[in-house]
């Protein structure tokens, strides 16, 4: 942990991050979301602005947006299960459908719990037409169980960028190469869920969930999206470049400040990158040759 603290100091000096935007007008959960499963494992604060998903031995819980979107900026504040959360995964993701269908596109953030005092990891992944295998894992520079932090996805036809507190931690580029592994045709819902994955999540499955510590609770607030809301029939959300900032030239690349932050993340926080895993991929997927700096 000591070197994590040092890193945190460096980050503060190295970057002046824009203040996060004001959340959407205070709408209620039901305006924009529905529960996917186990209504009784979902709660809100009295004013309705903080949402709690809980996992116990019986079941977890999940919610999804009512709307679908194609391209945009998607953001939410999460505070993850504290204490002993080994084996517990909180997922926060976008997907074209509710379920693991064979033709789905998906953009994932997964928060992998740990034993008390041991660090969480975040895993990100991308699916196109049912194929994933594009995992990266990162450490965080703070304890994500102590406070709310903002996790965001920027998605346009040129790049997908994962942000933590406005720091870009992962950049996934589109080149229209022959394999065309870039989700850009289908609209996606935004989801979040909490579930048990002690067969793989913590130290590769060695650390099991301690059910005596249940229920495990993740908290959410300040959902905000600036995106093209999908309306049937296809193709909706096509040429929006003139009006939507997330589709404009400046959002096709990292800015200078973002590049500095991203370089710092690359140097200090990456634990796993499928593009470096030549054991798993003797021939690396084509997108691995693309530069995040372009
Ligand atoms: C949330 O729901 C309201 C009411 O249905 C709707 O007007 C608004 O566009 C939705 N917001 C988002 C971000 O989808
Ligand atoms: C998507 O995957 C399915 C198999 O799961 C395949 O039949 C289909 O041709 C694929 N679609 C595209 C556009 O590649
Ligand atoms: C959990 O903690 C152990 C020990 O510090 C660490 O090796 C591991 O990467 C951490 N995270 C996960 C998800 O296993």
mmCIF file of C-alpha atoms and ligand atoms in Angstrom:
data_model
loop_
_atom_site.group_PDB
_atom_site.id
_atom_site.type_symbol
_atom_site.label_atom_id
_atom_site.label_comp_id
_atom_site.label_asym_id
_atom_site.label_seq_id
_atom_site.Cartn_x
_atom_site.Cartn_y
_atom_site.Cartn_z
ATOM 1 C CA UNK A 1 0.000 0.000 0.000
ATOM 2 C CA UNK A 2 2.873 2.354 0.714
ATOM 3 C CA UNK A 3 3.850 2.676 -2.908
ATOM 4 C CA UNK A 4 0.225 3.174 -3.876
ATOM 5 C CA UNK A 5 0.187 6.227 -1.657
ATOM 6 C CA UNK A 6 3.252 7.627 -3.383
ATOM 7 C CA UNK A 7 1.597 7.111 -6.707
ATOM 8 C CA UNK A 8 -1.445 9.003 -5.502
ATOM 9 C CA UNK A 9 0.674 12.004 -4.632
ATOM 10 C CA UNK A 10 2.291 11.994 -8.046
ATOM 11 C CA UNK A 11 -1.090 11.891 -9.710
ATOM 12 C CA UNK A 12 -2.379 14.932 -7.902
ATOM 13 C CA UNK A 13 0.631 16.903 -8.983
ATOM 14 C CA UNK A 14 0.617 15.646 -12.527
ATOM 15 C CA UNK A 15 -2.928 16.390 -13.441
ATOM 16 C CA UNK A 16 -5.546 18.978 -12.865
ATOM 17 C CA UNK A 17 -8.649 17.078 -13.572
ATOM 18 C CA UNK A 18 -11.784 18.834 -14.634
ATOM 19 C CA UNK A 19 -14.482 18.831 -12.014
ATOM 20 C CA UNK A 20 -17.017 16.256 -12.810
ATOM 21 C CA UNK A 21 -20.180 17.575 -14.269
ATOM 22 C CA UNK A 22 -23.305 18.124 -12.322
ATOM 23 C CA UNK A 23 -25.441 15.043 -12.287
ATOM 24 C CA UNK A 24 -28.662 14.917 -14.212
ATOM 25 C CA UNK A 25 -31.696 16.464 -12.663
ATOM 26 C CA UNK A 26 -32.658 14.478 -9.613
ATOM 27 C CA UNK A 27 -34.817 11.893 -11.230
ATOM 28 C CA UNK A 28 -35.936 8.806 -9.428
ATOM 29 C CA UNK A 29 -34.596 5.326 -10.063
ATOM 30 C CA UNK A 30 -37.747 4.178 -11.823
ATOM 31 C CA UNK A 31 -37.567 6.982 -14.397
ATOM 32 C CA UNK A 32 -34.534 5.493 -16.064
ATOM 33 C CA UNK A 33 -33.874 2.031 -14.616
ATOM 34 C CA UNK A 34 -35.485 -1.270 -13.892
ATOM 35 C CA UNK A 35 -34.393 -4.114 -11.650
ATOM 36 C CA UNK A 36 -33.261 -7.166 -13.590
ATOM 37 C CA UNK A 37 -33.534 -9.632 -10.766
ATOM 38 C CA UNK A 38 -34.250 -9.830 -6.996
ATOM 39 C CA UNK A 39 -36.175 -6.704 -6.244
ATOM 40 C CA UNK A 40 -35.754 -7.504 -2.526
ATOM 41 C CA UNK A 41 -31.960 -7.112 -2.769
ATOM 42 C CA UNK A 42 -32.314 -3.544 -3.972
ATOM 43 C CA UNK A 43 -32.763 -0.500 -1.736
ATOM 44 C CA UNK A 44 -32.486 3.250 -2.039
ATOM 45 C CA UNK A 45 -31.625 5.945 0.460
ATOM 46 C CA UNK A 46 -34.550 7.856 1.908
ATOM 47 C CA UNK A 47 -34.257 10.623 -0.679
ATOM 48 C CA UNK A 48 -33.951 8.045 -3.451
ATOM 49 C CA UNK A 49 -30.599 9.346 -4.674
ATOM 50 C CA UNK A 50 -28.325 6.530 -3.496
ATOM 51 C CA UNK A 51 -28.983 2.959 -4.577
ATOM 52 C CA UNK A 52 -27.798 -0.210 -2.883
ATOM 53 C CA UNK A 53 -27.373 -3.624 -4.445
ATOM 54 C CA UNK A 54 -26.781 -6.516 -2.125
ATOM 55 C CA UNK A 55 -25.493 -10.048 -2.423
ATOM 56 C CA UNK A 56 -26.063 -12.851 0.026
ATOM 57 C CA UNK A 57 -25.936 -16.595 -0.152
ATOM 58 C CA UNK A 58 -29.335 -16.675 -1.859
ATOM 59 C CA UNK A 59 -28.721 -14.272 -4.686
ATOM 60 C CA UNK A 60 -27.248 -11.031 -6.004
ATOM 61 C CA UNK A 61 -29.066 -8.249 -7.763
ATOM 62 C CA UNK A 62 -28.871 -6.172 -10.902
ATOM 63 C CA UNK A 63 -30.415 -3.189 -12.648
ATOM 64 C CA UNK A 64 -30.456 -1.821 -16.173
ATOM 65 C CA UNK A 65 -31.443 1.318 -18.002
ATOM 66 C CA UNK A 66 -34.785 1.389 -19.742
ATOM 67 C CA UNK A 67 -33.246 3.218 -22.685
ATOM 68 C CA UNK A 68 -30.629 2.094 -25.140
ATOM 69 C CA UNK A 69 -27.903 4.384 -26.397
ATOM 70 C CA UNK A 70 -25.479 4.420 -29.255
ATOM 71 C CA UNK A 71 -22.335 6.477 -28.575
ATOM 72 C CA UNK A 72 -21.942 8.935 -25.769
ATOM 73 C CA UNK A 73 -20.581 9.536 -22.298
ATOM 74 C CA UNK A 74 -21.836 7.288 -19.502
ATOM 75 C CA UNK A 75 -20.998 7.961 -15.921
ATOM 76 C CA UNK A 76 -21.873 6.854 -12.430
ATOM 77 C CA UNK A 77 -20.453 7.055 -8.931
ATOM 78 C CA UNK A 78 -19.874 3.763 -7.163
ATOM 79 C CA UNK A 79 -18.758 2.801 -3.713
ATOM 80 C CA UNK A 80 -17.812 -0.826 -3.525
ATOM 81 C CA UNK A 81 -18.342 -3.502 -0.901
ATOM 82 C CA UNK A 82 -15.956 -2.849 1.986
ATOM 83 C CA UNK A 83 -14.249 -5.189 4.425
ATOM 84 C CA UNK A 84 -13.918 -8.770 3.343
ATOM 85 C CA UNK A 85 -15.280 -8.835 -0.207
ATOM 86 C CA UNK A 86 -13.260 -11.750 -1.579
ATOM 87 C CA UNK A 87 -15.093 -13.525 -4.379
ATOM 88 C CA UNK A 88 -17.605 -10.692 -4.801
ATOM 89 C CA UNK A 89 -17.793 -9.002 -8.188
ATOM 90 C CA UNK A 90 -19.572 -5.752 -8.866
ATOM 91 C CA UNK A 91 -20.088 -5.299 -12.580
ATOM 92 C CA UNK A 92 -20.869 -2.022 -14.260
ATOM 93 C CA UNK A 93 -21.223 -2.405 -17.986
ATOM 94 C CA UNK A 94 -22.960 -1.666 -21.217
ATOM 95 C CA UNK A 95 -24.461 -4.408 -23.318
ATOM 96 C CA UNK A 96 -26.717 -4.770 -26.307
ATOM 97 C CA UNK A 97 -28.966 -7.183 -24.426
ATOM 98 C CA UNK A 98 -29.862 -8.510 -21.019
ATOM 99 C CA UNK A 99 -27.974 -11.788 -20.939
ATOM 100 C CA UNK A 100 -24.934 -13.489 -22.357
ATOM 101 C CA UNK A 101 -26.300 -13.940 -25.868
ATOM 102 C CA UNK A 102 -24.025 -15.261 -28.628
ATOM 103 C CA UNK A 103 -24.207 -12.046 -30.668
ATOM 104 C CA UNK A 104 -23.938 -9.438 -27.980
ATOM 105 C CA UNK A 105 -21.627 -6.439 -27.872
ATOM 106 C CA UNK A 106 -20.484 -5.425 -24.421
ATOM 107 C CA UNK A 107 -18.219 -2.945 -22.604
ATOM 108 C CA UNK A 108 -17.354 -3.994 -19.056
ATOM 109 C CA UNK A 109 -16.003 -2.624 -15.861
ATOM 110 C CA UNK A 110 -15.737 -5.342 -13.236
ATOM 111 C CA UNK A 111 -14.602 -4.682 -9.694
ATOM 112 C CA UNK A 112 -12.981 -7.717 -8.139
ATOM 113 C CA UNK A 113 -13.287 -7.816 -4.364
ATOM 114 C CA UNK A 114 -10.607 -8.978 -1.984
ATOM 115 C CA UNK A 115 -9.849 -9.935 1.591
ATOM 116 C CA UNK A 116 -9.932 -7.128 4.136
ATOM 117 C CA UNK A 117 -7.099 -4.682 3.498
ATOM 118 C CA UNK A 118 -6.059 -6.287 0.207
ATOM 119 C CA UNK A 119 -6.508 -4.203 -2.913
ATOM 120 C CA UNK A 120 -9.442 -4.377 -5.295
ATOM 121 C CA UNK A 121 -8.647 -4.816 -8.953
ATOM 122 C CA UNK A 122 -10.649 -3.527 -11.861
ATOM 123 C CA UNK A 123 -11.034 -5.703 -14.895
ATOM 124 C CA UNK A 124 -12.250 -4.262 -18.183
ATOM 125 C CA UNK A 125 -13.300 -6.202 -21.242
ATOM 126 C CA UNK A 126 -14.880 -5.674 -24.644
ATOM 127 C CA UNK A 127 -17.148 -8.014 -26.574
ATOM 128 C CA UNK A 128 -18.121 -7.880 -30.189
ATOM 129 C CA UNK A 129 -20.769 -10.209 -31.537
ATOM 130 C CA UNK A 130 -20.383 -12.579 -28.588
ATOM 131 C CA UNK A 131 -16.582 -12.701 -28.600
ATOM 132 C CA UNK A 132 -14.624 -11.190 -25.698
ATOM 133 C CA UNK A 133 -11.204 -12.156 -24.411
ATOM 134 C CA UNK A 134 -10.011 -8.520 -24.390
ATOM 135 C CA UNK A 135 -9.314 -8.294 -20.668
ATOM 136 C CA UNK A 136 -7.163 -5.764 -18.923
ATOM 137 C CA UNK A 137 -6.634 -5.490 -15.182
ATOM 138 C CA UNK A 138 -5.619 -2.418 -13.245
ATOM 139 C CA UNK A 139 -4.896 -1.433 -9.684
ATOM 140 C CA UNK A 140 -6.546 1.699 -8.375
ATOM 141 C CA UNK A 141 -4.773 4.573 -6.641
ATOM 142 C CA UNK A 142 -7.352 4.782 -3.866
ATOM 143 C CA UNK A 143 -9.506 2.475 -1.802
ATOM 144 C CA UNK A 144 -12.756 2.234 -3.789
ATOM 145 C CA UNK A 145 -14.689 1.039 -0.743
ATOM 146 C CA UNK A 146 -14.098 4.170 1.307
ATOM 147 C CA UNK A 147 -15.825 6.703 -0.909
ATOM 148 C CA UNK A 148 -17.765 7.171 -4.074
ATOM 149 C CA UNK A 149 -15.641 7.480 -7.206
ATOM 150 C CA UNK A 150 -16.713 8.169 -10.756
ATOM 151 C CA UNK A 151 -16.461 5.468 -13.402
ATOM 152 C CA UNK A 152 -17.189 6.501 -16.957
ATOM 153 C CA UNK A 153 -17.144 5.249 -20.506
ATOM 154 C CA UNK A 154 -16.678 7.383 -23.587
ATOM 155 C CA UNK A 155 -17.914 5.619 -26.703
ATOM 156 C CA UNK A 156 -17.822 6.910 -30.254
ATOM 157 C CA UNK A 157 -16.987 5.375 -33.585
ATOM 158 C CA UNK A 158 -13.263 6.043 -33.119
ATOM 159 C CA UNK A 159 -12.499 4.960 -29.598
ATOM 160 C CA UNK A 160 -13.830 3.515 -26.387
ATOM 161 C CA UNK A 161 -12.205 5.010 -23.311
ATOM 162 C CA UNK A 162 -12.628 3.809 -19.731
ATOM 163 C CA UNK A 163 -12.211 6.516 -17.100
ATOM 164 C CA UNK A 164 -11.780 6.431 -13.347
ATOM 165 C CA UNK A 165 -12.356 9.856 -11.809
ATOM 166 C CA UNK A 166 -11.779 11.342 -15.253
ATOM 167 C CA UNK A 167 -8.404 9.621 -15.610
ATOM 168 C CA UNK A 168 -8.362 7.501 -18.778
ATOM 169 C CA UNK A 169 -7.252 4.014 -17.747
ATOM 170 C CA UNK A 170 -7.935 2.187 -20.978
ATOM 171 C CA UNK A 171 -8.191 3.219 -24.622
ATOM 172 C CA UNK A 172 -9.599 0.902 -27.265
ATOM 173 C CA UNK A 173 -9.301 2.115 -30.842
ATOM 174 C CA UNK A 174 -11.247 1.464 -34.007
ATOM 175 C CA UNK A 175 -9.394 1.289 -37.276
ATOM 176 C CA UNK A 176 -11.829 -0.564 -39.464
ATOM 177 C CA UNK A 177 -9.143 -3.195 -39.838
ATOM 178 C CA UNK A 178 -10.162 -6.464 -41.378
ATOM 179 C CA UNK A 179 -11.166 -8.092 -38.100
ATOM 180 C CA UNK A 180 -13.286 -5.054 -37.274
ATOM 181 C CA UNK A 181 -13.402 -5.804 -33.571
ATOM 182 C CA UNK A 182 -15.165 -2.662 -32.510
ATOM 183 C CA UNK A 183 -18.715 -2.479 -31.179
ATOM 184 C CA UNK A 184 -20.350 0.329 -33.084
ATOM 185 C CA UNK A 185 -23.493 -0.871 -34.775
ATOM 186 C CA UNK A 186 -25.870 -1.824 -32.021
ATOM 187 C CA UNK A 187 -27.256 0.311 -29.201
ATOM 188 C CA UNK A 188 -26.525 -0.703 -25.637
ATOM 189 C CA UNK A 189 -28.214 -0.589 -22.276
ATOM 190 C CA UNK A 190 -26.228 0.274 -19.186
ATOM 191 C CA UNK A 191 -26.263 -2.332 -16.422
ATOM 192 C CA UNK A 192 -24.910 -2.937 -12.988
ATOM 193 C CA UNK A 193 -24.978 -6.040 -10.873
ATOM 194 C CA UNK A 194 -23.400 -7.739 -7.906
ATOM 195 C CA UNK A 195 -22.719 -11.449 -7.860
ATOM 196 C CA UNK A 196 -20.551 -14.194 -6.520
ATOM 197 C CA UNK A 197 -17.573 -15.268 -8.623
ATOM 198 C CA UNK A 198 -15.346 -16.908 -6.073
ATOM 199 C CA UNK A 199 -14.438 -19.559 -8.629
ATOM 200 C CA UNK A 200 -12.166 -17.051 -10.426
ATOM 201 C CA UNK A 201 -12.294 -13.480 -9.142
ATOM 202 C CA UNK A 202 -9.924 -13.208 -6.200
ATOM 203 C CA UNK A 203 -6.405 -14.550 -6.603
ATOM 204 C CA UNK A 204 -7.652 -16.656 -9.459
ATOM 205 C CA UNK A 205 -10.315 -18.332 -7.295
ATOM 206 C CA UNK A 206 -8.093 -19.244 -4.345
ATOM 207 C CA UNK A 207 -9.876 -16.829 -2.014
ATOM 208 C CA UNK A 208 -13.461 -17.859 -1.401
ATOM 209 C CA UNK A 209 -16.405 -15.728 -0.360
ATOM 210 C CA UNK A 210 -16.924 -15.693 3.389
ATOM 211 C CA UNK A 211 -20.705 -15.860 3.610
ATOM 212 C CA UNK A 212 -20.611 -15.030 7.311
ATOM 213 C CA UNK A 213 -19.822 -11.470 6.138
ATOM 214 C CA UNK A 214 -22.953 -11.221 3.962
ATOM 215 C CA UNK A 215 -24.805 -9.196 2.899
ATOM 216 C CA UNK A 216 -22.284 -7.548 0.572
ATOM 217 C CA UNK A 217 -23.469 -4.146 -0.570
ATOM 218 C CA UNK A 218 -22.378 -1.850 -3.412
ATOM 219 C CA UNK A 219 -23.704 1.725 -3.584
ATOM 220 C CA UNK A 220 -24.485 3.952 -6.559
ATOM 221 C CA UNK A 221 -25.335 7.535 -7.227
ATOM 222 C CA UNK A 222 -25.224 10.348 -9.777
ATOM 223 C CA UNK A 223 -25.945 8.451 -12.949
ATOM 224 C CA UNK A 224 -25.339 10.743 -15.867
ATOM 225 C CA UNK A 225 -25.394 10.214 -19.562
ATOM 226 C CA UNK A 226 -24.796 12.449 -22.507
ATOM 227 C CA UNK A 227 -25.529 10.177 -25.372
ATOM 228 C CA UNK A 228 -27.683 9.459 -28.337
ATOM 229 C CA UNK A 229 -30.817 7.752 -27.144
ATOM 230 C CA UNK A 230 -31.740 5.017 -29.571
ATOM 231 C CA UNK A 231 -35.080 5.029 -31.313
ATOM 232 C CA UNK A 232 -36.107 2.264 -33.651
ATOM 233 C CA UNK A 233 -35.958 1.788 -36.549
ATOM 234 C CA UNK A 234 -32.276 1.422 -37.395
ATOM 235 C CA UNK A 235 -30.266 3.387 -38.175
ATOM 236 C CA UNK A 236 -30.701 5.894 -35.424
ATOM 237 C CA UNK A 237 -27.822 7.915 -33.948
ATOM 238 C CA UNK A 238 -25.883 7.960 -37.192
ATOM 239 C CA UNK A 239 -24.546 11.291 -38.227
ATOM 240 C CA UNK A 240 -24.620 13.366 -35.103
ATOM 241 C CA UNK A 241 -21.138 14.799 -35.358
ATOM 242 C CA UNK A 242 -22.250 18.378 -35.661
ATOM 243 C CA UNK A 243 -24.126 18.544 -32.381
ATOM 244 C CA UNK A 244 -22.742 15.962 -29.983
ATOM 245 C CA UNK A 245 -19.407 16.616 -28.277
ATOM 246 C CA UNK A 246 -18.687 12.913 -27.777
ATOM 247 C CA UNK A 247 -18.794 12.395 -31.540
ATOM 248 C CA UNK A 248 -16.610 15.317 -32.454
ATOM 249 C CA UNK A 249 -13.002 15.299 -33.526
ATOM 250 C CA UNK A 250 -11.723 16.264 -30.084
ATOM 251 C CA UNK A 251 -13.340 13.143 -28.606
ATOM 252 C CA UNK A 252 -11.705 10.821 -31.132
ATOM 253 C CA UNK A 253 -8.343 11.072 -29.345
ATOM 254 C CA UNK A 254 -7.076 11.685 -25.856
ATOM 255 C CA UNK A 255 -6.314 15.314 -25.095
ATOM 256 C CA UNK A 256 -2.798 16.336 -24.060
ATOM 257 C CA UNK A 257 -3.679 16.220 -20.360
ATOM 258 C CA UNK A 258 -5.412 12.900 -20.751
ATOM 259 C CA UNK A 259 -2.323 11.494 -22.447
ATOM 260 C CA UNK A 260 -0.216 12.456 -19.460
ATOM 261 C CA UNK A 261 -2.608 10.754 -17.078
ATOM 262 C CA UNK A 262 -2.861 7.737 -19.319
ATOM 263 C CA UNK A 263 0.910 7.389 -19.522
ATOM 264 C CA UNK A 264 1.035 7.416 -15.746
ATOM 265 C CA UNK A 265 -1.609 4.695 -15.564
ATOM 266 C CA UNK A 266 0.250 2.595 -18.116
ATOM 267 C CA UNK A 267 3.477 2.872 -16.148
ATOM 268 C CA UNK A 268 2.061 2.227 -12.700
ATOM 269 C CA UNK A 269 -1.267 0.474 -12.585
ATOM 270 C CA UNK A 270 -1.551 -2.151 -15.309
ATOM 271 C CA UNK A 271 -1.540 -5.670 -13.894
ATOM 272 C CA UNK A 272 -2.654 -7.553 -16.987
ATOM 273 C CA UNK A 273 -3.040 -6.718 -20.666
ATOM 274 C CA UNK A 274 -4.254 -9.335 -23.140
ATOM 275 C CA UNK A 275 -2.232 -7.542 -25.815
ATOM 276 C CA UNK A 276 0.945 -8.539 -23.951
ATOM 277 C CA UNK A 277 -0.139 -12.126 -23.361
ATOM 278 C CA UNK A 278 1.532 -13.957 -26.212
ATOM 279 C CA UNK A 279 1.126 -17.270 -24.416
ATOM 280 C CA UNK A 280 -2.614 -16.900 -24.667
ATOM 281 C CA UNK A 281 -2.493 -15.224 -28.072
ATOM 282 C CA UNK A 282 0.490 -16.502 -30.074
ATOM 283 C CA UNK A 283 -0.890 -14.238 -32.784
ATOM 284 C CA UNK A 284 -2.105 -11.121 -31.045
ATOM 285 C CA UNK A 285 -5.533 -9.779 -32.020
ATOM 286 C CA UNK A 286 -5.219 -7.195 -34.755
ATOM 287 C CA UNK A 287 -6.327 -4.235 -32.666
ATOM 288 C CA UNK A 288 -3.289 -4.765 -30.410
ATOM 289 C CA UNK A 289 -1.157 -3.077 -33.055
ATOM 290 C CA UNK A 290 -3.092 0.195 -32.727
ATOM 291 C CA UNK A 291 -1.662 3.035 -30.759
ATOM 292 C CA UNK A 292 -3.778 4.585 -28.015
ATOM 293 C CA UNK A 293 -1.838 7.815 -28.570
ATOM 294 C CA UNK A 294 -3.134 8.522 -32.081
HETATM 295 C C1 LIG B 1 -34.724 9.354 -17.802
HETATM 296 O O1 LIG B 1 -36.117 9.245 -17.850
HETATM 297 C C2 LIG B 1 -36.779 10.425 -18.221
HETATM 298 C C3 LIG B 1 -38.272 10.180 -18.053
HETATM 299 O O2 LIG B 1 -38.663 9.036 -18.783
HETATM 300 C C4 LIG B 1 -36.389 10.797 -19.652
HETATM 301 O O3 LIG B 1 -37.012 12.002 -20.022
HETATM 302 C C5 LIG B 1 -34.873 10.984 -19.703
HETATM 303 O O4 LIG B 1 -34.459 11.210 -21.027
HETATM 304 C C6 LIG B 1 -34.181 9.740 -19.168
HETATM 305 N N1 LIG B 1 -32.758 10.040 -19.035
HETATM 306 C C7 LIG B 1 -31.832 9.298 -19.621
HETATM 307 C C8 LIG B 1 -30.446 9.719 -19.325
HETATM 308 O O5 LIG B 1 -32.074 8.368 -20.352
HETATM 309 C C1 LIG B 2 -22.008 -13.091 -35.207
HETATM 310 O O1 LIG B 2 -21.798 -14.359 -34.632
HETATM 311 C C2 LIG B 2 -22.635 -15.383 -35.117
HETATM 312 C C3 LIG B 2 -22.293 -16.674 -34.401
HETATM 313 O O2 LIG B 2 -22.441 -16.544 -33.033
HETATM 314 C C4 LIG B 2 -22.448 -15.555 -36.606
HETATM 315 O O3 LIG B 2 -23.378 -16.521 -37.098
HETATM 316 C C5 LIG B 2 -22.677 -14.226 -37.309
HETATM 317 O O4 LIG B 2 -22.369 -14.351 -38.686
HETATM 318 C C6 LIG B 2 -21.808 -13.138 -36.686
HETATM 319 N N1 LIG B 2 -22.169 -11.861 -37.281
HETATM 320 C C7 LIG B 2 -21.275 -11.044 -37.815
HETATM 321 C C8 LIG B 2 -21.810 -9.780 -38.363
HETATM 322 O O5 LIG B 2 -20.075 -11.300 -37.829
HETATM 323 C C1 LIG B 3 -6.121 -9.437 -3.849
HETATM 324 O O1 LIG B 3 -5.020 -9.362 -2.993
HETATM 325 C C2 LIG B 3 -3.910 -10.172 -3.362
HETATM 326 C C3 LIG B 3 -2.866 -10.054 -2.272
HETATM 327 O O2 LIG B 3 -2.519 -8.709 -2.065
HETATM 328 C C4 LIG B 3 -3.411 -9.706 -4.728
HETATM 329 O O3 LIG B 3 -2.368 -10.575 -5.146
HETATM 330 C C5 LIG B 3 -4.559 -9.769 -5.734
HETATM 331 O O4 LIG B 3 -4.118 -9.241 -6.981
HETATM 332 C C6 LIG B 3 -5.708 -8.935 -5.230
HETATM 333 N N1 LIG B 3 -6.843 -8.883 -6.113
HETATM 334 C C7 LIG B 3 -7.462 -9.902 -6.703
HETATM 335 C C8 LIG B 3 -8.686 -9.585 -7.488
HETATM 336 O O5 LIG B 3 -7.102 -11.056 -6.619
#
